[in-house]
XYZ file of C-alpha atoms in Angstrom:
557
model
C -21.849 -95.512 60.341
C -24.558 -93.893 58.252
C -25.622 -95.503 55.005
C -24.177 -94.034 51.836
C -26.708 -91.817 50.101
C -25.299 -92.470 46.642
C -22.434 -91.551 44.315
C -21.357 -88.034 43.272
C -18.839 -87.347 40.494
C -16.672 -84.274 40.698
C -14.183 -83.054 38.093
C -11.710 -80.257 38.727
C -8.112 -79.845 37.711
C -7.308 -78.064 41.022
C -6.325 -80.796 43.561
C -7.201 -78.541 46.487
C -10.762 -78.080 45.164
C -11.051 -81.815 44.670
C -10.008 -82.503 48.249
C -12.399 -79.911 49.677
C -15.337 -81.145 47.612
C -14.556 -84.747 48.468
C -14.519 -84.109 52.196
C -17.611 -81.900 51.979
C -19.816 -84.477 50.289
C -18.424 -87.484 52.123
C -19.407 -85.679 55.302
C -22.929 -85.355 53.822
C -23.061 -89.105 53.334
C -22.097 -89.457 49.654
C -19.491 -91.673 47.977
C -17.355 -89.276 45.956
C -15.579 -90.142 42.655
C -12.991 -87.465 41.889
C -11.599 -86.805 38.377
C -8.886 -84.281 37.391
C -10.338 -83.419 33.964
C -13.393 -83.902 31.757
C -11.918 -86.885 29.927
C -11.364 -88.845 33.168
C -14.834 -87.812 34.336
C -16.373 -89.309 31.168
C -14.372 -92.514 31.663
C -15.552 -92.910 35.262
C -19.150 -92.039 34.571
C -21.619 -94.810 35.516
C -25.323 -95.129 35.534
C -25.652 -95.132 39.361
C -24.153 -91.669 39.793
C -26.713 -89.188 41.206
C -25.027 -85.850 40.633
C -22.078 -84.345 38.819
C -20.064 -81.205 39.587
C -17.863 -79.914 36.762
C -15.277 -77.166 36.618
C -15.665 -75.165 33.429
C -11.936 -74.758 32.697
C -10.093 -78.104 32.591
C -7.403 -79.620 30.349
C -7.996 -82.381 27.725
C -11.795 -82.028 27.890
C -13.236 -78.869 29.415
C -16.434 -78.623 31.423
C -18.668 -77.732 28.404
C -17.471 -80.790 26.422
C -17.995 -83.070 29.404
C -21.449 -81.527 30.052
C -22.608 -82.138 26.490
C -21.384 -85.763 26.571
C -23.292 -86.421 29.819
C -26.502 -84.784 28.556
C -26.310 -86.838 25.343
C -25.685 -90.191 27.037
C -27.318 -89.769 30.457
C -30.093 -87.253 29.965
C -31.493 -87.802 33.536
C -28.308 -86.184 35.087
C -28.076 -82.319 35.037
C -24.473 -81.344 36.100
C -23.709 -78.347 38.243
C -20.966 -76.149 36.898
C -18.167 -74.364 38.917
C -16.807 -71.176 37.474
C -14.643 -68.208 38.353
C -16.182 -64.763 38.265
C -14.643 -63.934 34.903
C -16.212 -67.037 33.296
C -19.873 -65.864 33.478
C -20.301 -66.018 29.672
C -19.178 -69.674 29.741
C -21.591 -70.415 32.558
C -24.454 -69.041 30.488
C -23.383 -71.309 27.610
C -23.365 -74.229 30.021
C -26.892 -73.479 31.115
C -28.015 -73.474 27.527
C -26.261 -76.878 27.069
C -28.302 -78.471 29.847
C -26.512 -77.689 33.129
C -28.753 -77.672 36.190
C -27.167 -74.514 37.570
C -23.752 -72.903 38.164
C -21.932 -71.561 41.199
C -18.970 -69.289 41.319
C -15.628 -69.815 43.100
C -15.027 -69.411 45.890
C -18.253 -71.258 46.727
C -20.405 -71.371 49.825
C -20.390 -75.037 51.057
C -23.930 -74.890 52.344
C -25.202 -73.337 49.126
C -23.397 -75.974 47.073
C -24.679 -78.941 49.089
C -28.216 -77.508 48.970
C -27.895 -77.099 45.174
C -26.697 -80.701 44.827
C -29.658 -82.008 46.932
C -31.984 -79.994 44.728
C -30.425 -81.364 41.524
C -30.659 -84.898 42.791
C -34.338 -84.476 43.690
C -35.060 -82.820 40.304
C -33.236 -85.480 38.323
C -34.993 -88.256 40.306
C -38.347 -86.638 39.441
C -37.320 -86.448 35.788
C -36.354 -90.151 35.869
C -39.749 -91.070 37.292
C -41.449 -88.938 34.644
C -39.498 -90.583 31.871
C -40.332 -93.991 33.273
C -44.008 -93.100 33.397
C -43.850 -91.740 29.845
C -42.121 -94.928 28.685
C -44.790 -97.053 30.381
C -47.502 -94.941 28.785
C -45.882 -95.188 25.378
C -45.620 -98.991 25.835
C -49.241 -99.125 26.868
C -50.257 -97.052 23.807
C -48.212 -99.301 21.542
C -49.890 -102.304 23.133
C -53.279 -100.702 22.728
C -52.586 -99.933 19.084
C -51.309 -103.479 18.502
C -54.394 -104.943 20.108
C -56.633 -102.561 18.143
C -54.852 -103.569 14.941
C -55.496 -107.219 15.763
C -59.126 -106.413 16.492
C -59.252 -104.506 13.236
C -57.892 -107.428 11.298
C -60.210 -109.913 13.079
C -63.441 -107.965 13.077
C -63.102 -105.603 10.132
C -61.255 -107.608 7.449
C -63.092 -110.614 6.062
C -61.476 -113.415 4.079
C -62.522 -114.096 0.497
C -63.914 -117.506 -0.397
C -61.397 -119.951 -1.814
C -61.808 -121.189 -5.388
C -64.948 -119.212 -6.232
C -65.522 -120.290 -9.802
C -64.823 -117.530 -12.311
C -63.167 -115.102 -9.831
C -59.652 -114.652 -8.593
C -59.575 -112.431 -5.495
C -56.834 -110.787 -3.462
C -57.132 -108.412 -0.498
C -54.656 -106.502 1.657
C -54.611 -104.147 4.592
C -51.349 -102.518 5.609
C -52.074 -100.539 8.768
C -50.769 -97.080 9.461
C -49.581 -95.997 12.870
C -53.214 -95.086 13.595
C -56.212 -97.379 13.887
C -58.670 -96.655 11.054
C -62.207 -97.680 10.279
C -61.506 -99.416 6.931
C -63.335 -102.695 6.505
C -64.297 -105.231 3.884
C -66.067 -108.586 3.692
C -67.151 -111.268 1.279
C -70.453 -113.135 1.179
C -70.942 -116.088 -1.106
C -74.668 -115.996 -1.782
C -74.456 -119.158 -3.857
C -72.104 -120.690 -6.429
C -73.050 -117.977 -8.943
C -73.203 -114.845 -6.796
C -70.524 -113.225 -4.607
C -71.080 -110.045 -2.652
C -68.146 -107.744 -1.789
C -68.460 -104.971 0.815
C -65.746 -102.316 1.063
C -66.189 -99.397 3.495
C -64.500 -96.658 5.488
C -65.733 -94.989 8.706
C -65.129 -91.279 9.108
C -62.289 -90.451 11.499
C -59.482 -92.387 13.098
C -58.910 -94.322 16.271
C -60.560 -97.192 18.099
C -64.015 -95.520 17.934
C -63.923 -95.585 14.117
C -62.773 -99.221 14.155
C -65.605 -100.147 16.497
C -68.113 -98.349 14.262
C -66.693 -100.255 11.300
C -67.213 -103.540 13.192
C -70.744 -102.496 14.095
C -71.505 -101.620 10.451
C -70.311 -105.092 9.377
C -72.430 -106.630 12.110
C -75.523 -104.803 10.839
C -74.870 -105.991 7.291
C -74.593 -109.631 8.502
C -77.807 -109.199 10.474
C -79.718 -107.710 7.515
C -78.301 -110.307 5.125
C -79.250 -113.117 7.489
C -82.804 -111.863 7.809
C -82.977 -111.285 4.051
C -81.681 -114.825 3.445
C -84.351 -116.297 5.697
C -87.044 -114.313 3.788
C -85.538 -115.444 0.510
C -86.057 -119.089 1.478
C -89.751 -118.445 1.411
C -89.915 -116.147 -1.624
C -87.056 -117.640 -3.742
C -85.879 -114.065 -4.363
C -82.641 -113.038 -2.693
C -82.582 -109.216 -2.127
C -80.437 -107.017 -4.318
C -77.643 -104.844 -2.886
C -79.769 -101.723 -2.839
C -82.351 -103.427 -0.586
C -79.583 -104.678 1.723
C -77.925 -101.294 2.011
C -81.297 -99.622 2.585
C -81.974 -102.018 5.465
C -78.630 -101.310 7.085
C -79.072 -97.570 6.708
C -82.496 -97.677 8.328
C -81.129 -99.706 11.229
C -78.099 -97.434 11.863
C -79.132 -93.887 10.933
C -80.191 -92.799 14.411
C -77.029 -94.150 16.093
C -74.804 -92.509 13.463
C -76.592 -89.205 13.806
C -76.130 -89.347 17.579
C -72.449 -90.147 17.205
C -72.039 -87.556 14.380
C -70.258 -89.992 12.141
C -70.833 -91.585 8.697
C -69.606 -94.517 6.607
C -68.680 -94.545 2.951
C -68.988 -97.914 1.234
C -69.449 -99.834 -1.952
C -71.617 -102.927 -1.926
C -70.993 -105.042 -5.031
C -72.519 -108.310 -6.230
C -70.757 -110.373 -8.866
C -73.304 -112.358 -10.892
C -71.446 -115.039 -12.812
C -74.511 -116.255 -14.675
C -75.328 -112.864 -16.149
C -71.678 -111.682 -16.193
C -72.627 -108.548 -14.298
C -71.409 -106.621 -11.302
C -74.326 -104.836 -9.665
C -73.413 -102.328 -7.013
C -74.525 -99.505 -4.712
C -72.019 -96.792 -4.003
C -72.400 -94.544 -1.001
C -69.757 -91.849 -1.318
C -66.831 -94.313 -1.428
C -63.673 -94.045 -3.520
C -64.527 -94.705 -7.164
C -64.005 -98.367 -8.042
C -61.641 -98.947 -10.975
C -62.991 -101.340 -13.661
C -60.342 -102.455 -16.118
C -61.794 -103.945 -19.330
C -59.499 -106.581 -20.765
C -60.895 -106.447 -24.301
C -60.200 -102.730 -24.748
C -57.472 -102.082 -22.204
C -59.441 -99.100 -20.856
C -60.483 -98.237 -17.325
C -63.855 -96.958 -16.103
C -64.298 -95.298 -12.747
C -67.512 -96.495 -11.132
C -69.443 -94.239 -8.786
C -72.968 -93.871 -7.539
C -75.199 -90.997 -6.525
C -75.972 -91.834 -2.911
C -74.563 -90.124 0.180
C -72.625 -92.077 2.802
C -74.507 -94.082 5.381
C -75.363 -91.719 8.286
C -76.663 -88.935 6.052
C -80.475 -88.592 5.861
C -81.330 -90.047 2.446
C -84.093 -88.354 0.481
C -83.771 -90.702 -2.533
C -83.705 -94.502 -2.662
C -80.376 -96.247 -2.865
C -79.526 -96.657 -6.545
C -78.404 -99.922 -8.014
C -75.918 -99.715 -10.938
C -74.990 -102.518 -13.322
C -71.602 -103.089 -14.967
C -71.032 -105.994 -17.397
C -67.722 -107.860 -17.373
C -65.739 -110.328 -19.435
C -62.801 -112.670 -18.809
C -59.701 -110.769 -17.880
C -61.577 -107.816 -16.427
C -60.389 -106.372 -13.090
C -62.341 -104.578 -10.360
C -60.114 -102.587 -8.002
C -61.725 -101.474 -4.690
C -59.629 -99.306 -2.386
C -59.568 -96.799 0.461
C -58.326 -93.234 0.475
C -55.068 -94.343 2.022
C -53.761 -95.168 -1.469
C -54.672 -91.936 -3.282
C -53.782 -89.707 -0.306
C -50.299 -91.084 0.141
C -48.007 -88.082 -0.391
C -44.438 -87.046 -0.872
C -42.447 -85.043 1.656
C -43.403 -81.956 -0.327
C -47.124 -82.733 0.122
C -47.912 -84.006 -3.385
C -50.729 -86.587 -3.429
C -50.437 -89.890 -5.297
C -53.942 -89.319 -6.578
C -56.636 -91.242 -8.422
C -55.156 -90.679 -11.851
C -51.826 -92.338 -11.013
C -53.628 -95.273 -9.282
C -55.928 -95.816 -12.279
C -52.973 -95.908 -14.715
C -51.353 -98.714 -12.710
C -54.223 -101.218 -13.037
C -53.832 -101.774 -16.810
C -50.054 -101.786 -16.336
C -50.245 -104.803 -14.050
C -53.376 -106.424 -15.470
C -51.511 -109.477 -16.732
C -50.310 -110.614 -13.309
C -52.339 -112.304 -10.515
C -54.380 -110.073 -8.199
C -52.008 -110.460 -5.214
C -49.180 -109.292 -7.425
C -51.242 -106.312 -8.633
C -51.615 -105.198 -5.015
C -47.926 -105.781 -4.227
C -46.657 -103.903 -7.285
C -49.031 -100.963 -6.734
C -47.890 -100.824 -3.115
C -44.281 -100.740 -4.254
C -45.055 -97.892 -6.681
C -46.803 -95.857 -3.935
C -43.859 -96.488 -1.567
C -41.427 -95.289 -4.269
C -43.572 -92.187 -4.891
C -44.002 -91.213 -1.241
C -40.560 -92.245 -0.093
C -42.005 -94.139 2.894
C -43.462 -97.516 3.722
C -45.729 -95.879 6.344
C -48.795 -93.944 5.198
C -51.064 -91.539 7.069
C -54.024 -93.835 6.483
C -54.395 -97.595 6.155
C -53.531 -99.107 2.806
C -56.679 -101.129 2.092
C -57.691 -102.666 -1.221
C -59.561 -105.600 -2.757
C -58.871 -106.857 -6.272
C -61.338 -109.059 -8.142
C -60.246 -110.524 -11.440
C -62.585 -112.310 -13.790
C -60.840 -115.518 -14.826
C -61.302 -117.141 -18.225
C -64.347 -119.378 -18.073
C -63.323 -122.998 -17.513
C -65.257 -124.758 -20.186
C -63.616 -128.191 -19.904
C -64.080 -130.306 -16.762
C -61.031 -130.267 -14.551
C -61.774 -133.459 -12.650
C -59.074 -135.945 -13.576
C -61.460 -138.843 -13.041
C -63.812 -137.638 -15.782
C -63.331 -138.087 -19.502
C -62.503 -134.807 -21.300
C -64.429 -134.206 -24.467
C -65.122 -130.851 -25.971
C -68.580 -130.179 -27.465
C -68.828 -130.284 -31.230
C -70.291 -126.827 -31.628
C -68.486 -123.539 -31.080
C -68.179 -122.450 -27.421
C -66.332 -120.278 -25.038
C -65.138 -117.584 -27.471
C -63.701 -114.449 -25.893
C -61.718 -111.705 -27.605
C -59.519 -108.751 -26.932
C -58.396 -105.747 -29.034
C -54.742 -104.726 -29.281
C -52.888 -101.973 -31.126
C -50.362 -102.717 -33.879
C -47.319 -102.069 -31.731
C -44.587 -104.611 -31.050
C -44.712 -103.608 -27.358
C -48.185 -105.304 -27.210
C -46.611 -108.741 -27.877
C -46.184 -109.481 -24.144
C -49.848 -108.763 -23.410
C -50.885 -110.779 -26.452
C -48.905 -113.805 -25.261
C -50.457 -113.598 -21.776
C -53.946 -113.394 -23.354
C -53.290 -116.391 -25.559
C -51.792 -118.461 -22.709
C -54.901 -117.761 -20.538
C -57.136 -118.696 -23.446
C -55.341 -121.993 -24.085
C -55.607 -122.933 -20.410
C -59.254 -121.910 -20.316
C -60.205 -123.951 -23.386
C -58.089 -127.078 -22.870
C -56.675 -127.016 -19.326
C -55.712 -130.742 -19.437
C -54.829 -131.433 -23.036
C -52.276 -128.669 -23.694
C -48.948 -129.050 -21.851
C -46.482 -126.272 -21.195
C -44.365 -127.007 -24.310
C -47.385 -127.009 -26.612
C -48.642 -123.672 -25.168
C -45.191 -122.131 -25.649
C -45.223 -123.247 -29.303
C -48.713 -121.744 -29.759
C -47.391 -118.475 -28.293
C -44.617 -118.562 -30.816
C -47.020 -119.000 -33.726
C -49.214 -116.203 -32.455
C -46.174 -113.932 -32.127
C -45.282 -114.619 -35.800
C -48.864 -113.900 -36.979
C -49.069 -110.575 -35.079
C -45.575 -109.515 -36.202
C -46.546 -110.177 -39.834
C -49.702 -108.085 -39.427
C -47.783 -105.182 -37.854
C -44.934 -105.170 -40.343
C -46.666 -106.114 -43.587
C -50.371 -105.488 -43.309
C -49.939 -102.158 -41.465
C -46.471 -101.261 -42.681
C -45.203 -100.644 -39.154
C -47.879 -98.123 -38.222
C -48.411 -98.541 -34.456
C -51.969 -97.317 -33.800
C -54.013 -99.743 -35.883
C -56.422 -102.338 -34.465
C -55.754 -106.052 -34.165
C -58.549 -108.173 -32.691
C -57.783 -111.664 -31.378
C -60.475 -114.187 -30.518
C -60.039 -117.579 -28.824
C -62.499 -120.409 -28.632
C -62.992 -124.015 -29.659
C -64.983 -125.711 -32.346
C -65.198 -129.436 -33.236
C -62.527 -130.333 -30.707
C -60.108 -127.705 -32.091
C -58.583 -124.638 -30.467
C -59.446 -121.708 -32.733
C -57.361 -118.534 -32.651
C -58.657 -115.817 -34.954
C -56.888 -112.569 -35.926
C -58.710 -109.639 -37.569
C -56.933 -106.623 -39.057
C -57.747 -103.890 -41.572
C -54.392 -103.607 -43.330
C -53.165 -104.832 -46.696
C -54.368 -108.286 -47.632
C -51.948 -111.221 -47.715
C -51.788 -114.088 -50.216
C -49.755 -116.996 -48.725
C -49.456 -118.609 -52.185
C -47.286 -115.751 -53.382
C -44.905 -115.998 -50.424
C -41.700 -117.795 -51.337
C -40.687 -120.741 -49.151
C -37.739 -120.199 -46.822
C -34.204 -121.070 -47.889
C -32.397 -122.906 -45.120
C -28.983 -122.533 -46.862
C -29.069 -118.764 -46.121
C -29.298 -117.724 -49.742
C -32.535 -115.788 -49.138
C -34.074 -114.140 -46.061
C -37.806 -114.344 -45.181
C -40.440 -116.996 -45.274
C -39.475 -118.447 -41.883
C -42.479 -116.945 -40.082
C -44.970 -118.655 -42.321
C -43.000 -121.874 -42.058
C -43.136 -121.709 -38.216
C -46.838 -120.971 -38.173
C -47.719 -123.777 -40.595
C -45.712 -126.307 -38.629
C -47.236 -125.377 -35.234
C -50.868 -124.983 -36.300
C -52.718 -127.954 -37.719
C -54.532 -125.729 -40.174
C -54.084 -122.066 -41.186
C -56.738 -119.987 -43.003
C -56.136 -116.609 -44.629
C -59.093 -114.722 -46.122
C -60.314 -111.286 -47.053
C -63.805 -110.465 -45.823
C -66.286 -108.191 -47.567
C -65.856 -105.398 -44.993
C -62.193 -105.000 -45.922
C -61.088 -107.032 -42.906
C -58.343 -109.592 -43.138
C -58.889 -112.818 -41.229
C -56.159 -115.207 -40.107
C -57.350 -118.399 -38.375
C -55.186 -120.963 -36.627
C -56.705 -124.365 -35.884
C -54.944 -126.460 -33.263
C -55.997 -129.940 -32.234
C -54.686 -130.697 -28.708
C -54.263 -134.432 -29.491
C -51.790 -133.521 -32.306
C -48.323 -132.172 -32.153
C -44.901 -133.693 -31.564
C -45.167 -133.665 -27.760
C -48.753 -134.869 -27.318
C -49.744 -138.244 -25.990
C -51.217 -140.371 -28.776
C -53.369 -142.203 -26.262
C -55.218 -139.062 -25.104
């Protein structure tokens, strides 16, 4: 007995046709499954069936309905349709719906068996092709996954932990393509941190490898420069480092017809400066805490890989506590809606002040969420790459618990910020004051005391807005925080109507008169309150707070 060649499914409501087809294909070595309509054929359909023959006109489910079901659920099977001469239009519709071919009744047995053999061979070839395509897709996914791992390992450096004066966050959210975005961090010493952010032209593994090569050249030049600095006591500036990398790579880049945009920045904590060289990269956003404004930093140099006719230019940007530097790739600004509208630099720049009060990692997360909401997708055309550097309030009191804490007797550590006379600014003001309290007395002010100080500051600012400025919302209020003679000093300057606390009536706790409670709260939280009018028409309110005082403080501290 010959081996069975495989299974064939036939569906025809004519029992005579079913018997003839069954005997015909059993004689050809097939196992035949016979159904009397399309519904039964669908129910008896299995994955090991090699070919299907369907009559067009059947009860319950006709041939076209059965054909469409098969093509939807088993796309590697192309049924053959049987039709009477008057059903030619239906046969054409069947071909459009994915039938392999059709044959008219009465049919030629040899022609039908030959057509079935051809359909089986064609479908088998299609299955092999689909398998190869699936294997290739899997290989591509594996390649992209490996490339993404390489990208994360070779291209994305990790910032140093606990670099004094800086809070740093970085993120790369890869697109479906491998890009040439890269960044790295080099701690020159305890006072200097270098940040490199770059992007290689183009996409794919070639760009990623060029990004890795660029980083390697930077490490090589920095190492050689560091060795030279040991002898000269002069560590090279960013412009000299970038110039060395460009000289080493220009011929290779020209040969490969590629280029690299980058920003090389050095944070100098001693001078409170960020010195940088920009080579055609996205403009760095500098948020200034004191004014609430943003500056877009850019240089004049072309990307690495372009023949430079001018020296690389070093730019200097001063910074203060609370300032933020936002480095990023074009994947953020070029994120777009389904209609093709770009997110853009203007929208991105507006988000940095909006989220300036939260930690850098939260700044990145919230901006990412805003871009996702704008574009309607969590997948971008380019990698989402950014680095956020926030200047932390200078820690002026030792934080080592084994050392005695004593503040110097003279005035130190003052930093200030300007706000507008709008009640919506109160949240930013409280964040600013909280940071200042922690900066000045990180050990001696507990959470309850800081919350009380925030309450007193809220009352002072509210009085200035409502009484000094009469509710006008665009007037300046400057707040400074420092310490002097072991006291936390919080100073408020405004240019509104002057205030005489001696004329303010005391509060009535029996409810017979409103008002006076703000001054009462301020005087009971602060150890000393000073109101004065300066010669330049500026009102000054000064709160003095001694950390060792207060209802919740430890008398033994």
